[in-house]
mmCIF file of C-alpha atoms and ligand atoms in Angstrom:
data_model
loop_
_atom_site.group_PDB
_atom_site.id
_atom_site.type_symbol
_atom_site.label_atom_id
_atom_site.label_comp_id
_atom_site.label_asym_id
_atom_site.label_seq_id
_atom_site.Cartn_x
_atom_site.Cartn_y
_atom_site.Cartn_z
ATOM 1 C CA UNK T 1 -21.238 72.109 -41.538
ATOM 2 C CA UNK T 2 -21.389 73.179 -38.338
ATOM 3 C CA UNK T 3 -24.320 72.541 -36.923
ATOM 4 C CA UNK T 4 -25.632 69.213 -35.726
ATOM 5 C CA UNK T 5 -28.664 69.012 -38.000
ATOM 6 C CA UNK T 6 -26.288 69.734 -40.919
ATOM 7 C CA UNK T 7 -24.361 66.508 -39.501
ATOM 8 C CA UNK T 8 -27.180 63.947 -39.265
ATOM 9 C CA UNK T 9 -28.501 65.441 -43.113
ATOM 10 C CA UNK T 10 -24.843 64.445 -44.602
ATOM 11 C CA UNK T 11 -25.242 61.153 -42.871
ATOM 12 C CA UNK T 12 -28.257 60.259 -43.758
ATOM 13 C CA UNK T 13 -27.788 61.330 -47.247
ATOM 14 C CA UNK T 14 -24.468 59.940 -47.844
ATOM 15 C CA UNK T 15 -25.854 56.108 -46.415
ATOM 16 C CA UNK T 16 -28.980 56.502 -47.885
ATOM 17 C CA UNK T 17 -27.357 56.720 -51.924
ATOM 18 C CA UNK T 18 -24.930 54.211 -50.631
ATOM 19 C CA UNK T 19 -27.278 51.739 -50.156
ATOM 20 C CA UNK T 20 -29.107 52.470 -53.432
ATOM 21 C CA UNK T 21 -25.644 53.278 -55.249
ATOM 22 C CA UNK T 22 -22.967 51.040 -54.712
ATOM 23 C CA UNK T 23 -21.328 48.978 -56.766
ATOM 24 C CA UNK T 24 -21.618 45.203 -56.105
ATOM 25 C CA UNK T 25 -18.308 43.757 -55.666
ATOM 26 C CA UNK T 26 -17.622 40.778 -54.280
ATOM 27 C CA UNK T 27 -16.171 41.413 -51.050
ATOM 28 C CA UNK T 28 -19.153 43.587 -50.386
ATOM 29 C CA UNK T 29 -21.242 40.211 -51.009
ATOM 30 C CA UNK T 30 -19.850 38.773 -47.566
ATOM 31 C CA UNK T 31 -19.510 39.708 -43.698
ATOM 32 C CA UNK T 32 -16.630 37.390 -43.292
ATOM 33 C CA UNK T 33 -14.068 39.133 -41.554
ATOM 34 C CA UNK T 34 -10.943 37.467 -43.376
ATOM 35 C CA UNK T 35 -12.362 37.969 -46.712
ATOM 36 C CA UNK T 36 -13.160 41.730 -45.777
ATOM 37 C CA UNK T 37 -9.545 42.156 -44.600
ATOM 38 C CA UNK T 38 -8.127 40.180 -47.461
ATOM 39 C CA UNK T 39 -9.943 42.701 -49.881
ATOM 40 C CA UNK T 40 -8.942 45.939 -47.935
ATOM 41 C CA UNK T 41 -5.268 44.635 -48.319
ATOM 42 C CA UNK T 42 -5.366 44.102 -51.798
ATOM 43 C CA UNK T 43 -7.177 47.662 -52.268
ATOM 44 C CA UNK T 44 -4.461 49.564 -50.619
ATOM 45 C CA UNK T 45 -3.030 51.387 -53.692
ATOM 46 C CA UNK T 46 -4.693 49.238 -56.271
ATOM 47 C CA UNK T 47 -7.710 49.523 -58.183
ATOM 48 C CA UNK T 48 -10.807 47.703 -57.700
ATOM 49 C CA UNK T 49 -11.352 46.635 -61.226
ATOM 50 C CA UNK T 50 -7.001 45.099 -60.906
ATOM 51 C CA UNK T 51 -8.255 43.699 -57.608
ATOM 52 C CA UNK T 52 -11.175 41.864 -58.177
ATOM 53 C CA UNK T 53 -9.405 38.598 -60.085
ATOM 54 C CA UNK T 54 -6.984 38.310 -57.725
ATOM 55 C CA UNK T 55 -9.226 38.437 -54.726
ATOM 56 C CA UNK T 56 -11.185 35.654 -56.156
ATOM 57 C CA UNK T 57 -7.960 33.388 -56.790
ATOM 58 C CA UNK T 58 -6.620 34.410 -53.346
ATOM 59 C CA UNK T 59 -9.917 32.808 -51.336
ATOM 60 C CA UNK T 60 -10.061 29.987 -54.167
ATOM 61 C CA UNK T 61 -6.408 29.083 -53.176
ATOM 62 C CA UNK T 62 -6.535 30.142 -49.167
ATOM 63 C CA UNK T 63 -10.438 30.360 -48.162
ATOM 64 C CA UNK T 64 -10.228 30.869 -44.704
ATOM 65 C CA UNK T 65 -7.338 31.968 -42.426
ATOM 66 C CA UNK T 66 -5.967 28.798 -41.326
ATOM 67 C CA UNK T 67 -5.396 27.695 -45.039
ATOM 68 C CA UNK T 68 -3.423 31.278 -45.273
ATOM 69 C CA UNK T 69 -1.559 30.324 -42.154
ATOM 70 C CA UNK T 70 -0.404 27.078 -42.757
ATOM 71 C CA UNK T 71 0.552 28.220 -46.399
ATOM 72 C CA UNK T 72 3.994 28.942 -47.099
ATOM 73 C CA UNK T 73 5.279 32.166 -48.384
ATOM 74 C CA UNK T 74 5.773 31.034 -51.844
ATOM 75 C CA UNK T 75 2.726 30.009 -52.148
ATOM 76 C CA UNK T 76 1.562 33.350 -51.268
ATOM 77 C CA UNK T 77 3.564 35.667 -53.245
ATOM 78 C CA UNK T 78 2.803 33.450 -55.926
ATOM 79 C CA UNK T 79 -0.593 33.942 -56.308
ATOM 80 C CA UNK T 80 -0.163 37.794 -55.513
ATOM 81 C CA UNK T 81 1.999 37.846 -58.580
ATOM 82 C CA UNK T 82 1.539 41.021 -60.476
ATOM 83 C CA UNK T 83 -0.535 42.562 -57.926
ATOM 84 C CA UNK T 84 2.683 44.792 -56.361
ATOM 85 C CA UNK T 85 3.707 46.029 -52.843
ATOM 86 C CA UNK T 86 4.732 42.231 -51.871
ATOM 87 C CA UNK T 87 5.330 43.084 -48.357
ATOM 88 C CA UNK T 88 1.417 43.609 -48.225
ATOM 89 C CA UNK T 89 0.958 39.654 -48.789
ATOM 90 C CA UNK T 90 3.626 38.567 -46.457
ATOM 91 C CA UNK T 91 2.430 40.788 -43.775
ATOM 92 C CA UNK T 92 -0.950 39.236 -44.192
ATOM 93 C CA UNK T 93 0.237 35.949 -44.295
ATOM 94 C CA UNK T 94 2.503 36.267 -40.800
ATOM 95 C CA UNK T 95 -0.463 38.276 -39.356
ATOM 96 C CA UNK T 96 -2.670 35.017 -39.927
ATOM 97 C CA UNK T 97 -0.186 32.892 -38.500
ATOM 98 C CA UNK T 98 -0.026 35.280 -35.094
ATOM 99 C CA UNK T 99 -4.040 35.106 -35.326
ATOM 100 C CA UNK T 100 -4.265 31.428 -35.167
ATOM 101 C CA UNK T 101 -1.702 30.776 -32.965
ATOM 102 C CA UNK T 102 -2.288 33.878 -30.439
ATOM 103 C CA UNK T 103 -5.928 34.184 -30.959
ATOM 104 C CA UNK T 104 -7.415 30.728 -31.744
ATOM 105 C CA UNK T 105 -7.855 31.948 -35.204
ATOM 106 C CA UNK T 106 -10.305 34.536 -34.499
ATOM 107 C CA UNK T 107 -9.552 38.095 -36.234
ATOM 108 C CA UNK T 108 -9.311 40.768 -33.030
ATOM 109 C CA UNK T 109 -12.578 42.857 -33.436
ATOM 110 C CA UNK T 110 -10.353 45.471 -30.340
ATOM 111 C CA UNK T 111 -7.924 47.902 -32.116
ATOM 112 C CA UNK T 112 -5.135 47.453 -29.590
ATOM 113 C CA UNK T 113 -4.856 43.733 -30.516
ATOM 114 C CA UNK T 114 -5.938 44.252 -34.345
ATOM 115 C CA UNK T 115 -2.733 47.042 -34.609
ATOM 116 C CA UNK T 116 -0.280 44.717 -33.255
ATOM 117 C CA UNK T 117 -0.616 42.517 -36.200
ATOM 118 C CA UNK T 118 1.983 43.048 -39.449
ATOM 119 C CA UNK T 119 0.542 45.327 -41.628
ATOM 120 C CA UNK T 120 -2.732 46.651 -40.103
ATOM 121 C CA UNK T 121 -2.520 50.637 -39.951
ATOM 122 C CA UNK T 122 -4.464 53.197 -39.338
ATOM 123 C CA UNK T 123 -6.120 52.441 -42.446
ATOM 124 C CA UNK T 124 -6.272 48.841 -42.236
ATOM 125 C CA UNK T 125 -7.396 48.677 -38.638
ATOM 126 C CA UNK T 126 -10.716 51.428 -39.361
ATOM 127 C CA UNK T 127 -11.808 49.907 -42.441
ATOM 128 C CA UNK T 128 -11.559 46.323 -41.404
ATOM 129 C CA UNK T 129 -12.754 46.582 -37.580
ATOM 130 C CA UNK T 130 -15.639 49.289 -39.096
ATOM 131 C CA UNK T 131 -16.974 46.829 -42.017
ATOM 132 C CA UNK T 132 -16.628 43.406 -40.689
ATOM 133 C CA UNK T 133 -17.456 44.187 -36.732
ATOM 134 C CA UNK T 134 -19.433 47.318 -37.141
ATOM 135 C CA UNK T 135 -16.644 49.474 -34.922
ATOM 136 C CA UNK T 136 -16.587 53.010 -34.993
ATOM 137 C CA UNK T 137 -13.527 54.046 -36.558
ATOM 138 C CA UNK T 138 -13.402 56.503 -39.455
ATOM 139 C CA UNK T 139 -11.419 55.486 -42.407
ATOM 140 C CA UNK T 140 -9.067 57.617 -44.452
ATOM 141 C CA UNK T 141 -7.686 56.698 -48.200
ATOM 142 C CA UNK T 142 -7.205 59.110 -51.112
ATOM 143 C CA UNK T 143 -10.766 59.272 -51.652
ATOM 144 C CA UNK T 144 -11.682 60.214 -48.738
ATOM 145 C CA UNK T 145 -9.550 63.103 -47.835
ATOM 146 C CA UNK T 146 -10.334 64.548 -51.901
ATOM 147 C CA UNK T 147 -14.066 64.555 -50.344
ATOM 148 C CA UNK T 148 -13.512 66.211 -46.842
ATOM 149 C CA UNK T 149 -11.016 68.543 -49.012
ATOM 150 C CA UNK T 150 -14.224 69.925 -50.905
ATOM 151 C CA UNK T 151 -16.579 69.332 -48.184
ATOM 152 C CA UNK T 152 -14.916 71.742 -45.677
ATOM 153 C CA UNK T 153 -12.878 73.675 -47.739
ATOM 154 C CA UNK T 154 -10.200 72.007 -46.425
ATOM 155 C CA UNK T 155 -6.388 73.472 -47.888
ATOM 156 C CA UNK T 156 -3.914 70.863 -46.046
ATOM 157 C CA UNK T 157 -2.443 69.181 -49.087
ATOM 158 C CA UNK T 158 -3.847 65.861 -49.630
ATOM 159 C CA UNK T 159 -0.287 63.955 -50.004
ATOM 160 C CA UNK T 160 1.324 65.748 -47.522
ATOM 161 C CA UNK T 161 1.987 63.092 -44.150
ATOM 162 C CA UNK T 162 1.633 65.844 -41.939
ATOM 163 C CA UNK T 163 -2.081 66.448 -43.235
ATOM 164 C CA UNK T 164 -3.490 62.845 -42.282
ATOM 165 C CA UNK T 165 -4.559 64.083 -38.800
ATOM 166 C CA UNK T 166 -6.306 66.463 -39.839
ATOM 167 C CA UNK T 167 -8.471 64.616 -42.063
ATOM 168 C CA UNK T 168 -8.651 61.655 -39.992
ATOM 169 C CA UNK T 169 -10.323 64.043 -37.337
ATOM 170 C CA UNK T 170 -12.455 65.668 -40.013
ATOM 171 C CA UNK T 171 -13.353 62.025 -40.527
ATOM 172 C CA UNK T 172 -14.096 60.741 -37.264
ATOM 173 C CA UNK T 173 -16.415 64.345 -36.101
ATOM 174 C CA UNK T 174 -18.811 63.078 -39.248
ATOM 175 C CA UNK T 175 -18.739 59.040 -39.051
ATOM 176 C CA UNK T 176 -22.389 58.275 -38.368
ATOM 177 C CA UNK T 177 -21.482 56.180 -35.244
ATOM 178 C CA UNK T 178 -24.422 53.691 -35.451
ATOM 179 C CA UNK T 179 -23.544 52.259 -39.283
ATOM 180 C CA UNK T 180 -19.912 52.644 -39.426
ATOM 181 C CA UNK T 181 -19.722 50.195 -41.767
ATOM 182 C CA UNK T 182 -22.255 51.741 -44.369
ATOM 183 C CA UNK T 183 -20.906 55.106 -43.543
ATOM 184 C CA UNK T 184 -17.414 54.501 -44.189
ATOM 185 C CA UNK T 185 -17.927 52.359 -47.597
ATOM 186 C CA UNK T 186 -20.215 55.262 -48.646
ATOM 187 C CA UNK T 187 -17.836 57.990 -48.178
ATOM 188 C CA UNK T 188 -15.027 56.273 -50.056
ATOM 189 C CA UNK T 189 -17.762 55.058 -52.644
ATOM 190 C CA UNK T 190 -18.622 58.643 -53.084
ATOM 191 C CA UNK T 191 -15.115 59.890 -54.172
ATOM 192 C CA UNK T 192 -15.039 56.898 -56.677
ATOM 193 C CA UNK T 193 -17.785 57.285 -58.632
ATOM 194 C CA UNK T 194 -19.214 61.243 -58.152
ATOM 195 C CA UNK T 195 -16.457 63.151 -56.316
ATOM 196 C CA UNK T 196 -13.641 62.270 -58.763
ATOM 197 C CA UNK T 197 -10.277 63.767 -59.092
ATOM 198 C CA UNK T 198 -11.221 65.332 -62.598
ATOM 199 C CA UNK T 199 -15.197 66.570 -63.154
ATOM 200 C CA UNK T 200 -16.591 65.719 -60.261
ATOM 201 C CA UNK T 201 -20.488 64.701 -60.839
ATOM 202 C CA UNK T 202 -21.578 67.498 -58.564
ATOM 203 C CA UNK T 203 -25.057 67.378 -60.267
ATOM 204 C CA UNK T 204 -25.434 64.005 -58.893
ATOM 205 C CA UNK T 205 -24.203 64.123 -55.429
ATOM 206 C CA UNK T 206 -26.143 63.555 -52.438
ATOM 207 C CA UNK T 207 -24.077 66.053 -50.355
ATOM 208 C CA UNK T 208 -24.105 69.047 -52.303
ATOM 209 C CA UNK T 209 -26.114 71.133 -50.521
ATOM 210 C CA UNK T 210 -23.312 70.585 -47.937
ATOM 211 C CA UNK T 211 -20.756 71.347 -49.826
ATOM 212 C CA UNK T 212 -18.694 74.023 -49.267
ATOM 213 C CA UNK T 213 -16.508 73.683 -52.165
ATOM 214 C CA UNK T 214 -19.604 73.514 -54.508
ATOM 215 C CA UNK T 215 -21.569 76.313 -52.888
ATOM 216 C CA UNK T 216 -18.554 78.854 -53.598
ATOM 217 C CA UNK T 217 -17.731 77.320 -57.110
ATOM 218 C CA UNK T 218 -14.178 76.017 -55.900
ATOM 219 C CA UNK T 219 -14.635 72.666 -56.563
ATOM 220 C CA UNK T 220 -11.507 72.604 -59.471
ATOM 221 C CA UNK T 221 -9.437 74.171 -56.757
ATOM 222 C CA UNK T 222 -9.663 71.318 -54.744
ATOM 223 C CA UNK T 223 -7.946 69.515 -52.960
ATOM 224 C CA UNK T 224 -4.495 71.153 -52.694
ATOM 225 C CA UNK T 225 -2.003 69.005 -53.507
ATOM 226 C CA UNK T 226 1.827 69.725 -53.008
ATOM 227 C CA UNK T 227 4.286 69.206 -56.475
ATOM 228 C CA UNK T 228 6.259 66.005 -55.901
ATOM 229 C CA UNK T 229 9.995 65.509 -56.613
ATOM 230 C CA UNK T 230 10.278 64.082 -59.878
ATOM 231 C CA UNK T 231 11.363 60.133 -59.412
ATOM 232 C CA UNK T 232 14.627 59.132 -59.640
ATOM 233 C CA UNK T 233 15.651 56.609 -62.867
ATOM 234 C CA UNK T 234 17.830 53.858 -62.631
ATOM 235 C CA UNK T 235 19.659 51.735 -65.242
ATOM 236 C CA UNK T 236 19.808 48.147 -64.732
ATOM 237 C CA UNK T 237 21.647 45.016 -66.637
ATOM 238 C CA UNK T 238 20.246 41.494 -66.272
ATOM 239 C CA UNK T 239 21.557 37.985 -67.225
ATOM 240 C CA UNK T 240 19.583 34.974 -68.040
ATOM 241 C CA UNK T 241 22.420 32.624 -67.760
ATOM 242 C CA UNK T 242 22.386 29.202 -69.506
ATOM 243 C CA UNK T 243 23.738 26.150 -68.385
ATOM 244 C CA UNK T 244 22.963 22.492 -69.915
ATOM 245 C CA UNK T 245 19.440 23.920 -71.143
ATOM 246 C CA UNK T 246 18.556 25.606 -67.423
ATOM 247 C CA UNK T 247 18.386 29.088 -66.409
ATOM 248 C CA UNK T 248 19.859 30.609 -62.998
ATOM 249 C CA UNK T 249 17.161 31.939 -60.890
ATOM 250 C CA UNK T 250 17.871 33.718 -57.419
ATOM 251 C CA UNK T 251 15.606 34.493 -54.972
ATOM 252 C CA UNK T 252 15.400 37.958 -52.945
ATOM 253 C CA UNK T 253 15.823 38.349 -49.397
ATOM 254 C CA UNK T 254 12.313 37.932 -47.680
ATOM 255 C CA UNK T 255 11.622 41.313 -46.530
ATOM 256 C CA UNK T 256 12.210 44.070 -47.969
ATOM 257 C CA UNK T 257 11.225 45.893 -51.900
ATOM 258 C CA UNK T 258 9.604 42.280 -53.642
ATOM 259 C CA UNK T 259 11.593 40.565 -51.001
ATOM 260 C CA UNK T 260 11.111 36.692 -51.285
ATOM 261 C CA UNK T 261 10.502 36.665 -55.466
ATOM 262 C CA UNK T 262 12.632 35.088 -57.240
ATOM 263 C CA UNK T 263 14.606 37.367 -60.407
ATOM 264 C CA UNK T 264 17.314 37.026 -62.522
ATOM 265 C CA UNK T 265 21.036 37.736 -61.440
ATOM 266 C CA UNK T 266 22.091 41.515 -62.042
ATOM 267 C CA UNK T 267 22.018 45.119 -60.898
ATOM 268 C CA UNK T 268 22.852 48.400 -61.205
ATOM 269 C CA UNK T 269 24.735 50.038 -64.159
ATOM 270 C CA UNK T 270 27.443 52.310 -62.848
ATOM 271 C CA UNK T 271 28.269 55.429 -64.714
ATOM 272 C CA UNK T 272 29.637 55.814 -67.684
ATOM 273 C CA UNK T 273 29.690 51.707 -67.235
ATOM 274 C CA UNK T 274 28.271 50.236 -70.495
ATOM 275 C CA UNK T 275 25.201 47.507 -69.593
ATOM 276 C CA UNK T 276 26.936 44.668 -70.736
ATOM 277 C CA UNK T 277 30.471 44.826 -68.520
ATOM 278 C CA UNK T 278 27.919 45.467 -65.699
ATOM 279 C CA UNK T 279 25.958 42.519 -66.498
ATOM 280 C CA UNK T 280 29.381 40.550 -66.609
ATOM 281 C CA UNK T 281 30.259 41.989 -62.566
ATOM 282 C CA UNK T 282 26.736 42.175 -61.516
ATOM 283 C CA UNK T 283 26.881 38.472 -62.218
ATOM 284 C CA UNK T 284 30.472 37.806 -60.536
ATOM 285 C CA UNK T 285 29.397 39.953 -57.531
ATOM 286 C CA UNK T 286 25.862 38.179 -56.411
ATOM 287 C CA UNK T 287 26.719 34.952 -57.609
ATOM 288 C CA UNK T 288 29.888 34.301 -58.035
ATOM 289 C CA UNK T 289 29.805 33.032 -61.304
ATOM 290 C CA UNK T 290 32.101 33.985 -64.715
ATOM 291 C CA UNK T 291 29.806 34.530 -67.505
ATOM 292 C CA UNK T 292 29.998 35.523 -71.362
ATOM 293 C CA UNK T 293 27.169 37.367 -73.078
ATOM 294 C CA UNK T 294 25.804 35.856 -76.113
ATOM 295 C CA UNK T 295 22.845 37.646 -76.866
ATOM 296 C CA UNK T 296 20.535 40.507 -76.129
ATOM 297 C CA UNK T 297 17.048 39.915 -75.146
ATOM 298 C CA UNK T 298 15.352 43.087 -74.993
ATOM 299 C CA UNK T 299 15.000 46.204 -73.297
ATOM 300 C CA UNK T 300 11.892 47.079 -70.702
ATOM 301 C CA UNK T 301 10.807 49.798 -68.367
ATOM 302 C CA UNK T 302 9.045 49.617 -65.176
ATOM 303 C CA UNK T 303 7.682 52.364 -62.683
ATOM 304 C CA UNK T 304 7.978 51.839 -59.297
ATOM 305 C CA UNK T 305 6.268 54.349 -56.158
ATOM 306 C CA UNK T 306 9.537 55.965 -55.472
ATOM 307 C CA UNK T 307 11.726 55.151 -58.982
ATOM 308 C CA UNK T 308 11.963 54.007 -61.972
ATOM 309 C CA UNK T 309 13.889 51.116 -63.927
ATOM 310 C CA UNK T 310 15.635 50.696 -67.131
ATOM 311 C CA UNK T 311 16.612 47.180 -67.920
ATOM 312 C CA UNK T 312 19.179 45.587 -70.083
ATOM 313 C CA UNK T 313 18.568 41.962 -70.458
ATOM 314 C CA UNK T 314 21.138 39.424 -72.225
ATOM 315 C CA UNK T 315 21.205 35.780 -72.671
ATOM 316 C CA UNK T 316 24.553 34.003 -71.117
ATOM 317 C CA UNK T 317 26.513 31.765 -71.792
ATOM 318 C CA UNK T 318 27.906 29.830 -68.356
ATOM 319 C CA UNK T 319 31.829 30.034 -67.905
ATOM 320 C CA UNK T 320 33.380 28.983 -64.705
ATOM 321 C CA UNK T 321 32.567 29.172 -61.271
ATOM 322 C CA UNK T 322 30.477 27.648 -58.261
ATOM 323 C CA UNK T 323 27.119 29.725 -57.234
ATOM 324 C CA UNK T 324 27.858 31.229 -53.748
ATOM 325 C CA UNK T 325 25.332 34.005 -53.166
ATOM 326 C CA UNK T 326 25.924 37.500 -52.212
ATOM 327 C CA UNK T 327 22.496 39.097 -51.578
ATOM 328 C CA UNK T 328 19.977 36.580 -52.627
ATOM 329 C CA UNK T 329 18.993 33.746 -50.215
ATOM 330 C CA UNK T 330 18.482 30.824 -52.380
ATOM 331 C CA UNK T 331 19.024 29.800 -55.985
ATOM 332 C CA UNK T 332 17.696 27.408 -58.578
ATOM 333 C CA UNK T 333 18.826 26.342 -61.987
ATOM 334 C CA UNK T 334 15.347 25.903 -64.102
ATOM 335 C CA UNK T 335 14.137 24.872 -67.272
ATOM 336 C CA UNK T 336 11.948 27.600 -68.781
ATOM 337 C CA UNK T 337 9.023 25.473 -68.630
ATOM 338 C CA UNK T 338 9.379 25.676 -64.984
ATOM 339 C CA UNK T 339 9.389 29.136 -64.891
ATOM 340 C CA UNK T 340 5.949 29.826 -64.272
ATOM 341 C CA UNK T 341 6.164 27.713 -60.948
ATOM 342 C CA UNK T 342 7.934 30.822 -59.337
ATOM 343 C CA UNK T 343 6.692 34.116 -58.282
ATOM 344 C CA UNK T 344 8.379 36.992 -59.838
ATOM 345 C CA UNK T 345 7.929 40.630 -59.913
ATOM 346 C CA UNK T 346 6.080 42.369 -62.584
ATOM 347 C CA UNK T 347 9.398 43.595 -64.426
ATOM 348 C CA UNK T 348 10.559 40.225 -65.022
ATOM 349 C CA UNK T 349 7.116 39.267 -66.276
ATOM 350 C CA UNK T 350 7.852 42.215 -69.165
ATOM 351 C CA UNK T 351 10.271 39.903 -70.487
ATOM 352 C CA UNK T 352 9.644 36.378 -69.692
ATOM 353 C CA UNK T 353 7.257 35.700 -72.428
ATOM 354 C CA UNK T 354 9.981 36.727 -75.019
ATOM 355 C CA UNK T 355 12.354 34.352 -73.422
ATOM 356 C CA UNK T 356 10.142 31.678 -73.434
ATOM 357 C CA UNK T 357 9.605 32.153 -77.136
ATOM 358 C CA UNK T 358 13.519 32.535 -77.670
ATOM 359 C CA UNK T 359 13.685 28.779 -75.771
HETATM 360 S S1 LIG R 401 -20.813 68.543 -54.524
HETATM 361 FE FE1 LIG R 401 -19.231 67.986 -55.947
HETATM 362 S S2 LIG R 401 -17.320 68.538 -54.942
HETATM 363 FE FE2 LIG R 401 -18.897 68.546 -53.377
HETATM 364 S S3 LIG R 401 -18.766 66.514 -52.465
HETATM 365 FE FE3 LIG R 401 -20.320 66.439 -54.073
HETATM 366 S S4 LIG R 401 -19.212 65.747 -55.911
HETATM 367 FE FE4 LIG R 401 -17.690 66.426 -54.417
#
């Protein structure tokens, strides 16, 4: 795709099925910046059909930035429950608080003063700045570099760091620079729905006279991807502790992995440690308190980007002891009716319905 003819035919090809193409999704319905950036947030490594309630809930419960602002960070992470990768909602929320109060509540449309915010990336910064303000900066995601992979023939491994620049500048030499905004949704559109991962529907693409990797029948052979280190598992022993018909609840540091949620005391299962003398000192170590285990709830796994968890969960019984906390920043005895008022992550939420059922 060398030549500039070849350029303005991928272009025009590639906005053209967009616009006849797409699916409708609701942030596609608007040209309101905070919605727009709200959505590209939520769609950073989440799909669009796990996105879609939650976007809805998130403008019914903060529909413009200054209700996000003034918000609190419970608030928040509550109704991002279940959606993962927490620190994208609290970087959202301080970013809106820097926008109203440094920029009269008016989202930058510049990228120096867009970037400075918490959370907006490269990716962030292109797709947001590109759709809501027509800018043109090319945007990069997994579906994007699996295109340009086939496109040009392109062998840097896809999920390899050191590869980004070189599809970001494969990128930004074919943006169609006066409809960023279609151009950008159309190429990520395009590895969605016809240039897939698995059996790509080459038949159907608008590009494929383009394509390099169809033209030479490598399309299967791309992209290159390099074998990833198998994720690390870790065992982990929980304790609901009861105490005159409440529950202990802690709540995580506010940055951080699902930093300001709220969990149940425990931790880590040393070796050869069995789950329930680790419940007893996980307890005694973050919260100072003696406990006795009753019961045991249940057992539940949970995959996490970089790990994976194994937890142990027993019922308590309260012993001795006055809560001092050792890791978690705040702590609340509940009744399990209250439960629901409290974000937690999605591990707990494995196991909460059983306990509510238990009483
Ligand atoms: S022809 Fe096939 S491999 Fe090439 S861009 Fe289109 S869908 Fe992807």
């Amino acid at each position: 795709m060398s030549n500039i003819q070849n350029m303005k035919i991928l272009q025009v090809n590639l906005v053209n099925w967009y616009l006849k193409s797409h699916r409708k999704l609701p942030w596609r319905a608007t040209a309101d910046p905070y919605h727009i950036w709200v959505s590209e947030v939520m769609l950073q490594q989440t799909q669009v059909n796990t996105v879609i309630p939650y976007y809805r809930t998130f403008l019914k419960e903060f529909p413009n930035l200054k209700h996000l602002a003034r918000a609190n960070q419970q608030q928040v992470l509550k109704v991002w429950e279940g959606l993962g990768y927490y620190a994208r909602a609290r970087n959202l929320h301080r970013a809106a608080q820097i926008v109203l109060e440094k920029h009269g509540g008016s989202i930058p449309s510049n990228l120096v003063d867009f970037k400075k915010l918490p959370g907006v990336g490269d990716y962030i910064a292109a797709a947001v700045l590109s759709i809501a303000f027509d800018r043109p900066f090319a945007v990069v995601d997994g579906n994007v570099k699996r295109v340009l992979a086939r496109l040009f023939l392109e062998s840097a491994p896809v999920n390899q760091s050191s590869s980004h620049r070189i599809y970001k500048d494969k990128a930004e030499k074919i943006l169609d620079r006066n409809d960023p905004a279609a151009f950008n949704q159309a190429v990520m559109e395009l590895g969605a729905l016809i240039c897939t991962p698995r059996n790509p529907a080459c038949g159907s693409c608008p590009v494929q006279s383009l394509c390099r990797a169809y033209q030479s029948g490598k399309v299967s052979a791309y992209p290159k991807r390099i074998k990833k280190q198998p994720v690390p598992q870790y065992h982990i022993a929980v304790g609901i502790v009861y105490k005159n018909g409440r529950v202990l609840i802690t709540r995580r540091k506010p940055e951080g992995l699902l930093g300001g949620l709220w969990e149940f005391p425990g931790g880590k299962v040393d070796k050869k440690e069995a789950p329930q003398t680790a419940c007893i000192r996980e307890i005694k170590e973050e919260v100072n308190l003696k406990v006795g285990i009753d019961d045991y709830l249940t057992q539940v796994r949970h995959a996490y980007t970089h790990f994976k968890i194994v937890m142990d969960i027993y019922c308590c019984r309260y012993v001795s002891g006055r809560v001092k906390l050792r890791g978690p920043v705040d702590y609340c005895w509940i009744t399990l009716e209250e439960i629901d008022r409290y974000p937690f992550p999605k591990a707990n939420h494995k196991f909460i319905p059983l306990l509510k059922q238990k009483g």
